[in-house]
Amino acid sequence: MPDNIFLTAPYFGSRIKVHQNGTLEIRNVRPSDTAEFICLARNDGGEAVMVVQLTVTSMLRRPIFNNPFNERIVSGNGKTTVLNCSADGQPMPEISWTLPNGTRFIGGTNHGSRHQINNDGTLVIRSTHKEDAGKYRCGAKNLMGYIEKLIILEIGQKPYILTRPRGIIRSISGEPLFIHCLSDGSPRPRIYWTVPGGHTLTRPQVLGRYQLLENGTLIIQDTTLHDRGNYICRARNDAGEAVLTVPVIVIAYPPRITMGPPSSVRAETGRPIQLNCAATGIPKPEITWELPDHSVLSGTLIIQRPTPSDSGTYKCLAKNHLGTDSKVTYVLFTVTLMVFYKHLFSLLYSNNLDFVREHEQKRFIFQKHTTPSLTSSPSVLNVN
């Protein structure tokens, strides 16, 4: 025994036993048990000696990959591609590679100018091109077994943007704006938009007034002056990135009335009258009318069967979020003699002369002292 320890049969220790037949049993061997063991058999006739050299090595282990999962690798055309396949085991496993065309390489050797297996099992492919794409199988083998994993190599194409606007994009305030960023590449690029405020949209989504579509188009609803600035589109994949900057200006100006009624209008009672009012502006202004009784209606104003009491000041208002423009006209409705006598004769035939005299007196007083009040229910046509 090591350290000049003598054990006589039979002997029963915690790890070591010497059986009656002379067999030495060592349980749970460890590297420290490495030593020279001497067996001595003795009787009255003499003795015999046998020397046994025991060497304890590390425990044998089946190969295991440091990354046991199958992988998908994207490399660029013309670049150097590195496929990792490191493994552990006891004894240290031997690494082999099988290429997509069936060629098998063993670790530690150089296989031509473009393929090489390093000592750690890494496969290096120089000047990678499209023909190198495919399924690569890495194997690790030792005395305890063999394992294999799959690595799929794709030769990527750097993204490039298909749509490039010419110059500045002009948007009308209040209208939706579409900014396109169609791209191509392998693998399919992901689109990222950075808006002037600094926020980045990283996936198809709706965020407030912004909407990013699957194809990379950015939609801005109800544009305002605050939406002007540079919009940056980035198309990314594993092979690289392409960038597009789109400058946007938003066109807007306050309303300006371009066509309206004159400052004063004289019209006959009983006949319809139309008051037109048109305006320009961005966003498109809303046209409203303020009537003599201060009520407000929208659109083109038409007064059906007007009476003198409809006389008064009519104001056209054109509004958008940038401002207001207005134009005022005074409309006077008068009664012609023909209309008056026609009405008078109808009253005479009613055989009520007292009522006729009273009505005639009131009509002339009313015309002299007209108080603007709306009694004939003006109607309004919407402006398209």
Short mmCIF file of C-alpha atoms in Angstrom, two decimals:
data_model
loop_
_atom_site.label_atom_id
_atom_site.label_comp_id
_atom_site.label_asym_id
_atom_site.label_seq_id
_atom_site.Cartn_x
_atom_site.Cartn_y
_atom_site.Cartn_z
CA MET A 1 0.00 0.00 0.00
CA PRO A 2 1.10 3.63 -0.41
CA ASP A 3 2.88 5.29 2.50
CA ASN A 4 4.25 1.87 3.62
CA ILE A 5 0.90 0.80 5.04
CA PHE A 6 0.50 -2.97 5.40
CA LEU A 7 -2.96 -4.54 5.35
CA THR A 8 -3.38 -8.21 6.23
CA ALA A 9 -6.26 -10.28 4.93
CA PRO A 10 -8.98 -10.16 5.88
CA TYR A 11 -9.32 -6.35 6.25
CA PHE A 12 -12.50 -4.28 6.01
CA GLY A 13 -12.09 -0.50 5.91
CA SER A 14 -14.49 2.28 4.80
CA ARG A 15 -13.11 2.35 1.24
CA ILE A 16 -10.52 -0.42 1.15
CA LYS A 17 -11.06 -4.13 1.72
CA VAL A 18 -8.62 -7.05 1.61
CA HIS A 19 -10.55 -10.26 1.02
CA GLN A 20 -9.52 -13.66 2.38
CA ASN A 21 -8.56 -14.81 -1.10
CA GLY A 22 -6.08 -11.91 -1.41
CA THR A 23 -8.18 -9.57 -3.58
CA LEU A 24 -7.72 -5.84 -2.87
CA GLU A 25 -10.91 -3.79 -3.31
CA ILE A 26 -10.84 0.02 -3.43
CA ARG A 27 -14.16 1.84 -3.55
CA ASN A 28 -14.76 5.35 -4.96
CA VAL A 29 -11.32 5.57 -6.44
CA ARG A 30 -9.81 9.02 -6.75
CA PRO A 31 -6.71 10.44 -8.44
CA SER A 32 -4.89 10.39 -5.07
CA ASP A 33 -5.14 6.59 -5.11
CA THR A 34 -2.57 6.48 -7.90
CA ALA A 35 0.33 4.43 -6.46
CA GLU A 36 2.33 1.19 -6.56
CA PHE A 37 0.66 -1.69 -4.69
CA ILE A 38 2.69 -4.76 -3.52
CA CYS A 39 1.02 -8.08 -2.79
CA LEU A 40 2.99 -10.42 -0.52
CA ALA A 41 2.07 -14.10 -0.01
CA ARG A 42 4.03 -15.96 2.66
CA ASN A 43 4.06 -19.43 4.32
CA ASP A 44 6.58 -21.79 5.88
CA GLY A 45 7.85 -22.66 2.47
CA GLY A 46 8.71 -19.13 1.52
CA GLU A 47 7.08 -16.00 0.03
CA ALA A 48 5.98 -14.54 -3.32
CA VAL A 49 5.71 -10.90 -4.32
CA MET A 50 3.55 -9.15 -7.00
CA VAL A 51 3.76 -5.44 -7.80
CA VAL A 52 0.71 -3.63 -9.29
CA GLN A 53 0.88 -0.05 -10.60
CA LEU A 54 -2.51 1.70 -10.25
CA THR A 55 -3.17 4.89 -12.22
CA VAL A 56 -6.44 6.72 -11.60
CA THR A 57 -7.54 9.14 -14.31
CA SER A 58 -10.50 11.54 -14.45
CA MET A 59 -13.91 10.01 -14.94
CA LEU A 60 -14.89 9.36 -18.56
CA ARG A 61 -17.70 11.59 -19.78
CA ARG A 62 -19.85 11.59 -22.89
CA PRO A 63 -19.37 14.62 -25.20
CA ILE A 64 -21.58 17.64 -24.58
CA PHE A 65 -21.85 20.85 -26.62
CA ASN A 66 -21.34 24.11 -24.78
CA ASN A 67 -24.33 25.35 -26.80
CA PRO A 68 -26.51 22.29 -27.37
CA PHE A 69 -29.15 24.05 -29.48
CA ASN A 70 -29.38 24.12 -33.24
CA GLU A 71 -28.52 27.52 -34.65
CA ARG A 72 -29.29 29.81 -37.54
CA ILE A 73 -26.45 32.08 -38.64
CA VAL A 74 -26.66 34.93 -41.14
CA SER A 75 -23.46 36.09 -42.80
CA GLY A 76 -22.74 38.71 -45.42
CA ASN A 77 -21.54 38.00 -48.92
CA GLY A 78 -17.73 38.20 -49.11
CA LYS A 79 -17.25 38.20 -45.33
CA THR A 80 -15.46 35.67 -43.11
CA THR A 81 -17.98 33.38 -41.42
CA VAL A 82 -17.30 31.64 -38.10
CA LEU A 83 -19.43 28.65 -37.05
CA ASN A 84 -18.85 27.70 -33.41
CA CYS A 85 -19.06 24.09 -32.25
CA SER A 86 -17.15 23.81 -28.98
CA ALA A 87 -17.70 20.66 -26.93
CA ASP A 88 -16.50 19.11 -23.68
CA GLY A 89 -16.06 15.52 -22.50
CA GLN A 90 -13.54 13.04 -21.13
CA PRO A 91 -11.49 12.32 -23.06
CA MET A 92 -11.74 15.55 -25.04
CA PRO A 93 -13.98 14.85 -28.03
CA GLU A 94 -12.86 15.12 -31.63
CA ILE A 95 -14.82 17.65 -33.72
CA SER A 96 -15.92 16.98 -37.28
CA TRP A 97 -17.94 19.04 -39.77
CA THR A 98 -20.19 17.93 -42.62
CA LEU A 99 -20.80 20.64 -45.24
CA PRO A 100 -24.06 21.12 -47.20
CA ASN A 101 -22.54 19.29 -50.19
CA GLY A 102 -21.72 16.25 -48.04
CA THR A 103 -17.99 16.90 -47.64
CA ARG A 104 -16.76 15.86 -44.18
CA PHE A 105 -13.91 17.63 -42.39
CA ILE A 106 -12.04 16.43 -39.29
CA GLY A 107 -10.82 18.88 -36.66
CA GLY A 108 -7.24 20.06 -36.58
CA THR A 109 -6.75 20.08 -40.35
CA ASN A 110 -6.87 22.82 -42.99
CA HIS A 111 -9.20 22.01 -45.83
CA GLY A 112 -8.28 24.36 -48.61
CA SER A 113 -7.95 28.09 -48.77
CA ARG A 114 -11.52 28.89 -47.68
CA HIS A 115 -12.40 26.30 -44.99
CA GLN A 116 -10.51 25.67 -41.77
CA ILE A 117 -11.33 23.91 -38.49
CA ASN A 118 -9.59 25.45 -35.48
CA ASN A 119 -8.45 23.50 -32.42
CA ASP A 120 -11.60 24.45 -30.52
CA GLY A 121 -13.78 22.99 -33.29
CA THR A 122 -14.70 26.32 -34.86
CA LEU A 123 -15.27 26.18 -38.63
CA VAL A 124 -13.98 29.26 -40.45
CA ILE A 125 -15.21 30.05 -43.97
CA ARG A 126 -13.35 32.81 -45.77
CA SER A 127 -14.89 34.95 -48.53
CA THR A 128 -18.34 33.54 -47.94
CA HIS A 129 -20.61 33.49 -50.99
CA LYS A 130 -24.15 32.33 -51.81
CA GLU A 131 -23.08 28.75 -52.57
CA ASP A 132 -21.97 28.35 -48.94
CA ALA A 133 -25.53 28.67 -47.67
CA GLY A 134 -27.13 25.51 -46.31
CA LYS A 135 -27.11 23.01 -43.45
CA TYR A 136 -23.85 22.37 -41.58
CA ARG A 137 -23.61 19.42 -39.19
CA CYS A 138 -21.11 19.48 -36.35
CA GLY A 139 -20.20 16.22 -34.63
CA ALA A 140 -18.31 15.58 -31.37
CA LYS A 141 -16.97 12.06 -30.63
CA ASN A 142 -14.95 10.36 -27.90
CA LEU A 143 -14.80 6.89 -26.32
CA MET A 144 -18.10 7.46 -24.56
CA GLY A 145 -20.20 8.41 -27.56
CA TYR A 146 -21.09 10.73 -30.43
CA ILE A 147 -23.34 13.80 -30.56
CA GLU A 148 -24.34 16.12 -33.41
CA LYS A 149 -25.96 19.52 -33.88
CA LEU A 150 -27.26 21.47 -36.88
CA ILE A 151 -26.24 24.97 -37.93
CA ILE A 152 -28.10 26.62 -40.82
CA LEU A 153 -26.06 29.24 -42.65
CA GLU A 154 -27.84 31.96 -44.61
CA ILE A 155 -26.02 34.44 -46.79
CA GLY A 156 -27.76 37.69 -46.02
CA GLN A 157 -28.25 40.71 -48.22
CA LYS A 158 -27.92 44.12 -46.66
CA PRO A 159 -31.24 46.00 -46.71
CA TYR A 160 -31.88 48.57 -49.38
CA ILE A 161 -34.82 50.97 -49.55
CA LEU A 162 -36.97 50.82 -52.68
CA THR A 163 -38.94 54.07 -52.22
CA ARG A 164 -37.08 57.36 -52.09
CA PRO A 165 -39.14 60.56 -52.40
CA ARG A 166 -37.80 63.37 -54.52
CA GLY A 167 -37.20 66.38 -52.34
CA ILE A 168 -39.45 67.62 -49.58
CA ILE A 169 -42.85 66.08 -48.88
CA ARG A 170 -45.60 68.65 -48.50
CA SER A 171 -48.65 67.87 -46.42
CA ILE A 172 -51.89 69.78 -46.04
CA SER A 173 -52.75 70.59 -42.44
CA GLY A 174 -55.64 68.50 -41.19
CA GLU A 175 -55.21 65.76 -43.78
CA PRO A 176 -53.52 62.35 -43.33
CA LEU A 177 -49.91 61.95 -44.49
CA PHE A 178 -48.46 58.71 -45.88
CA ILE A 179 -44.66 58.29 -45.84
CA HIS A 180 -43.47 55.12 -47.56
CA CYS A 181 -40.35 53.11 -46.70
CA LEU A 182 -40.53 49.91 -48.71
CA SER A 183 -37.37 47.82 -48.42
CA ASP A 184 -35.83 44.54 -49.48
CA GLY A 185 -33.05 42.33 -48.17
CA SER A 186 -32.32 38.87 -46.78
CA PRO A 187 -33.49 38.13 -44.19
CA ARG A 188 -36.49 40.42 -44.52
CA PRO A 189 -35.60 43.76 -42.90
CA ARG A 190 -37.45 45.21 -39.94
CA ILE A 191 -38.57 48.83 -40.25
CA TYR A 192 -38.02 51.48 -37.57
CA TRP A 193 -39.34 55.06 -37.83
CA THR A 194 -38.02 57.98 -35.78
CA VAL A 195 -40.35 60.99 -35.80
CA PRO A 196 -39.27 64.64 -35.30
CA GLY A 197 -40.13 64.53 -31.61
CA GLY A 198 -37.54 61.79 -31.09
CA HIS A 199 -39.91 58.87 -30.49
CA THR A 200 -39.17 55.64 -32.38
CA LEU A 201 -41.77 53.19 -33.64
CA THR A 202 -40.16 49.73 -33.65
CA ARG A 203 -42.96 47.47 -34.88
CA PRO A 204 -46.33 47.61 -36.68
CA GLN A 205 -48.51 49.53 -34.25
CA VAL A 206 -50.87 52.45 -33.69
CA LEU A 207 -49.49 55.13 -31.38
CA GLY A 208 -51.69 58.21 -31.05
CA ARG A 209 -51.94 59.77 -34.51
CA TYR A 210 -49.10 57.58 -35.81
CA GLN A 211 -49.65 54.21 -37.48
CA LEU A 212 -46.82 51.97 -38.72
CA LEU A 213 -47.94 49.39 -41.27
CA GLU A 214 -46.40 45.97 -41.86
CA ASN A 215 -44.86 47.10 -45.17
CA GLY A 216 -43.03 50.01 -43.51
CA THR A 217 -45.43 52.83 -44.44
CA LEU A 218 -45.92 55.46 -41.74
CA ILE A 219 -49.33 57.17 -41.54
CA ILE A 220 -49.86 60.43 -39.66
CA GLN A 221 -53.51 61.34 -39.08
CA ASP A 222 -54.74 64.95 -38.96
CA THR A 223 -51.38 66.58 -39.59
CA THR A 224 -50.58 69.88 -37.89
CA LEU A 225 -47.73 72.35 -38.07
CA HIS A 226 -46.06 70.44 -35.22
CA ASP A 227 -45.60 67.44 -37.54
CA ARG A 228 -43.05 69.19 -39.74
CA GLY A 229 -39.43 68.02 -39.61
CA ASN A 230 -37.26 65.07 -40.60
CA TYR A 231 -38.66 61.54 -40.45
CA ILE A 232 -35.97 58.82 -40.37
CA CYS A 233 -36.66 55.28 -41.60
CA ARG A 234 -34.22 52.49 -40.75
CA ALA A 235 -34.40 49.07 -42.41
CA ARG A 236 -32.37 46.50 -40.46
CA ASN A 237 -31.48 42.84 -40.72
CA ASP A 238 -28.56 40.66 -39.65
CA ALA A 239 -26.58 41.75 -42.71
CA GLY A 240 -26.75 45.51 -42.09
CA GLU A 241 -28.88 48.64 -42.16
CA ALA A 242 -30.22 51.16 -44.66
CA VAL A 243 -31.35 54.67 -43.66
CA LEU A 244 -33.80 57.04 -45.34
CA THR A 245 -34.41 60.63 -44.18
CA VAL A 246 -37.68 62.22 -45.33
CA PRO A 247 -38.12 65.98 -44.77
CA VAL A 248 -41.76 67.01 -44.29
CA ILE A 249 -43.36 70.43 -44.27
CA VAL A 250 -46.99 71.06 -43.35
CA ILE A 251 -48.87 73.72 -45.31
CA ALA A 252 -51.41 75.78 -43.38
CA TYR A 253 -52.75 79.35 -43.41
CA PRO A 254 -55.70 81.15 -41.81
CA PRO A 255 -59.00 81.73 -43.61
CA ARG A 256 -59.52 84.53 -46.10
CA ILE A 257 -62.96 85.32 -47.50
CA THR A 258 -62.66 85.50 -51.28
CA MET A 259 -66.31 85.96 -52.20
CA GLY A 260 -69.06 87.51 -50.13
CA PRO A 261 -72.12 89.70 -50.46
CA PRO A 262 -71.76 93.49 -50.82
CA SER A 263 -71.80 95.65 -47.74
CA SER A 264 -75.51 96.36 -48.24
CA VAL A 265 -78.27 94.58 -50.10
CA ARG A 266 -81.77 95.83 -50.95
CA ALA A 267 -84.32 93.14 -51.72
CA GLU A 268 -88.05 92.72 -52.12
CA THR A 269 -90.17 90.91 -49.62
CA GLY A 270 -91.65 87.61 -50.65
CA ARG A 271 -88.84 86.70 -53.01
CA PRO A 272 -86.10 84.27 -51.85
CA ILE A 273 -82.64 85.74 -51.45
CA GLN A 274 -79.32 83.86 -51.30
CA LEU A 275 -76.23 85.20 -49.55
CA ASN A 276 -73.02 83.56 -50.74
CA CYS A 277 -69.76 83.43 -48.83
CA ALA A 278 -66.63 81.57 -49.95
CA ALA A 279 -63.22 81.46 -48.31
CA THR A 280 -59.81 79.88 -48.70
CA GLY A 281 -57.57 78.50 -45.98
CA ILE A 282 -55.72 75.39 -44.88
CA PRO A 283 -57.26 73.49 -43.20
CA LYS A 284 -60.46 74.21 -45.15
CA PRO A 285 -62.41 76.85 -43.21
CA GLU A 286 -65.88 76.29 -41.81
CA ILE A 287 -68.41 78.85 -43.10
CA THR A 288 -71.06 80.09 -40.66
CA TRP A 289 -73.58 82.94 -40.68
CA GLU A 290 -74.47 85.10 -37.71
CA LEU A 291 -78.06 86.34 -38.13
CA PRO A 292 -79.58 89.57 -36.84
CA ASP A 293 -80.95 87.73 -33.81
CA HIS A 294 -77.40 86.44 -33.14
CA SER A 295 -78.27 82.84 -33.96
CA VAL A 296 -75.62 80.98 -35.98
CA LEU A 297 -76.09 78.74 -39.01
CA SER A 298 -73.57 76.98 -41.24
CA GLY A 299 -73.32 77.06 -45.03
CA THR A 300 -74.80 79.24 -47.78
CA LEU A 301 -77.65 81.36 -46.47
CA ILE A 302 -81.03 81.35 -48.27
CA ILE A 303 -83.96 83.34 -46.86
CA GLN A 304 -87.31 82.05 -48.10
CA ARG A 305 -90.32 84.41 -48.25
CA PRO A 306 -88.56 87.29 -46.50
CA THR A 307 -90.48 90.08 -44.78
CA PRO A 308 -89.31 93.53 -43.72
CA SER A 309 -88.71 92.15 -40.23
CA ASP A 310 -85.88 90.05 -41.69
CA SER A 311 -83.89 93.19 -42.40
CA GLY A 312 -80.69 93.56 -40.43
CA THR A 313 -76.98 92.80 -40.26
CA TYR A 314 -75.77 89.42 -41.50
CA LYS A 315 -72.19 88.37 -40.77
CA CYS A 316 -70.28 85.64 -42.63
CA LEU A 317 -67.55 83.91 -40.57
CA ALA A 318 -64.79 81.65 -41.95
CA LYS A 319 -62.89 79.71 -39.26
CA ASN A 320 -60.08 77.17 -38.95
CA HIS A 321 -57.65 76.47 -36.11
CA LEU A 322 -55.33 79.22 -37.35
CA GLY A 323 -57.81 82.10 -37.28
CA THR A 324 -61.06 83.72 -38.40
CA ASP A 325 -62.13 86.07 -41.20
CA SER A 326 -65.50 87.80 -41.44
CA LYS A 327 -67.58 89.96 -43.74
CA VAL A 328 -70.71 91.95 -42.81
CA THR A 329 -73.63 92.92 -45.01
CA TYR A 330 -76.82 94.83 -44.20
CA VAL A 331 -79.94 93.48 -45.89
CA LEU A 332 -83.04 95.68 -46.26
CA PHE A 333 -86.29 94.05 -47.33
CA THR A 334 -88.90 96.50 -48.75
CA VAL A 335 -92.54 96.12 -49.76
CA THR A 336 -93.35 97.18 -53.36
CA LEU A 337 -96.61 99.03 -54.18
CA MET A 338 -97.78 96.07 -56.21
CA VAL A 339 -97.39 93.74 -53.29
CA PHE A 340 -98.97 96.26 -50.95
CA TYR A 341 -102.06 96.88 -53.11
CA LYS A 342 -102.47 93.20 -53.81
CA HIS A 343 -102.59 92.60 -50.11
CA LEU A 344 -104.87 95.61 -49.60
CA PHE A 345 -107.40 94.46 -52.20
CA SER A 346 -107.54 91.04 -50.61
CA LEU A 347 -108.43 92.73 -47.36
CA LEU A 348 -111.10 94.93 -48.99
CA TYR A 349 -112.89 91.91 -50.28
CA SER A 350 -113.06 90.66 -46.73
CA ASN A 351 -115.69 93.40 -46.02
CA ASN A 352 -113.76 94.48 -42.92
CA LEU A 353 -112.85 98.10 -43.68
CA ASP A 354 -111.96 98.91 -40.07
CA PHE A 355 -109.38 96.13 -40.09
CA VAL A 356 -108.06 97.33 -43.47
CA ARG A 357 -107.52 100.89 -42.23
CA GLU A 358 -105.83 99.65 -39.05
CA HIS A 359 -103.59 97.19 -40.97
CA GLU A 360 -102.64 99.83 -43.54
CA GLN A 361 -101.61 102.28 -40.83
CA LYS A 362 -99.53 99.65 -39.00
CA ARG A 363 -97.80 98.52 -42.23
CA PHE A 364 -96.50 102.01 -43.02
CA ILE A 365 -95.40 102.61 -39.44
CA PHE A 366 -93.63 99.28 -39.41
CA GLN A 367 -91.71 100.18 -42.57
CA LYS A 368 -90.62 103.51 -41.08
CA HIS A 369 -89.44 101.97 -37.81
CA THR A 370 -88.14 98.60 -38.79
CA THR A 371 -86.76 96.57 -35.93
CA PRO A 372 -84.45 93.77 -37.17
CA SER A 373 -85.93 90.47 -36.10
CA LEU A 374 -86.07 87.21 -37.98
CA THR A 375 -89.58 85.84 -38.57
CA SER A 376 -89.31 84.01 -41.89
CA SER A 377 -87.00 81.16 -40.85
CA PRO A 378 -83.97 81.45 -43.15
CA SER A 379 -82.64 78.17 -44.44
CA VAL A 380 -79.04 77.21 -45.08
CA LEU A 381 -77.36 75.13 -47.74
CA ASN A 382 -74.18 73.34 -46.71
CA VAL A 383 -71.01 74.44 -48.45
CA ASN A 384 -69.21 71.54 -50.11
#
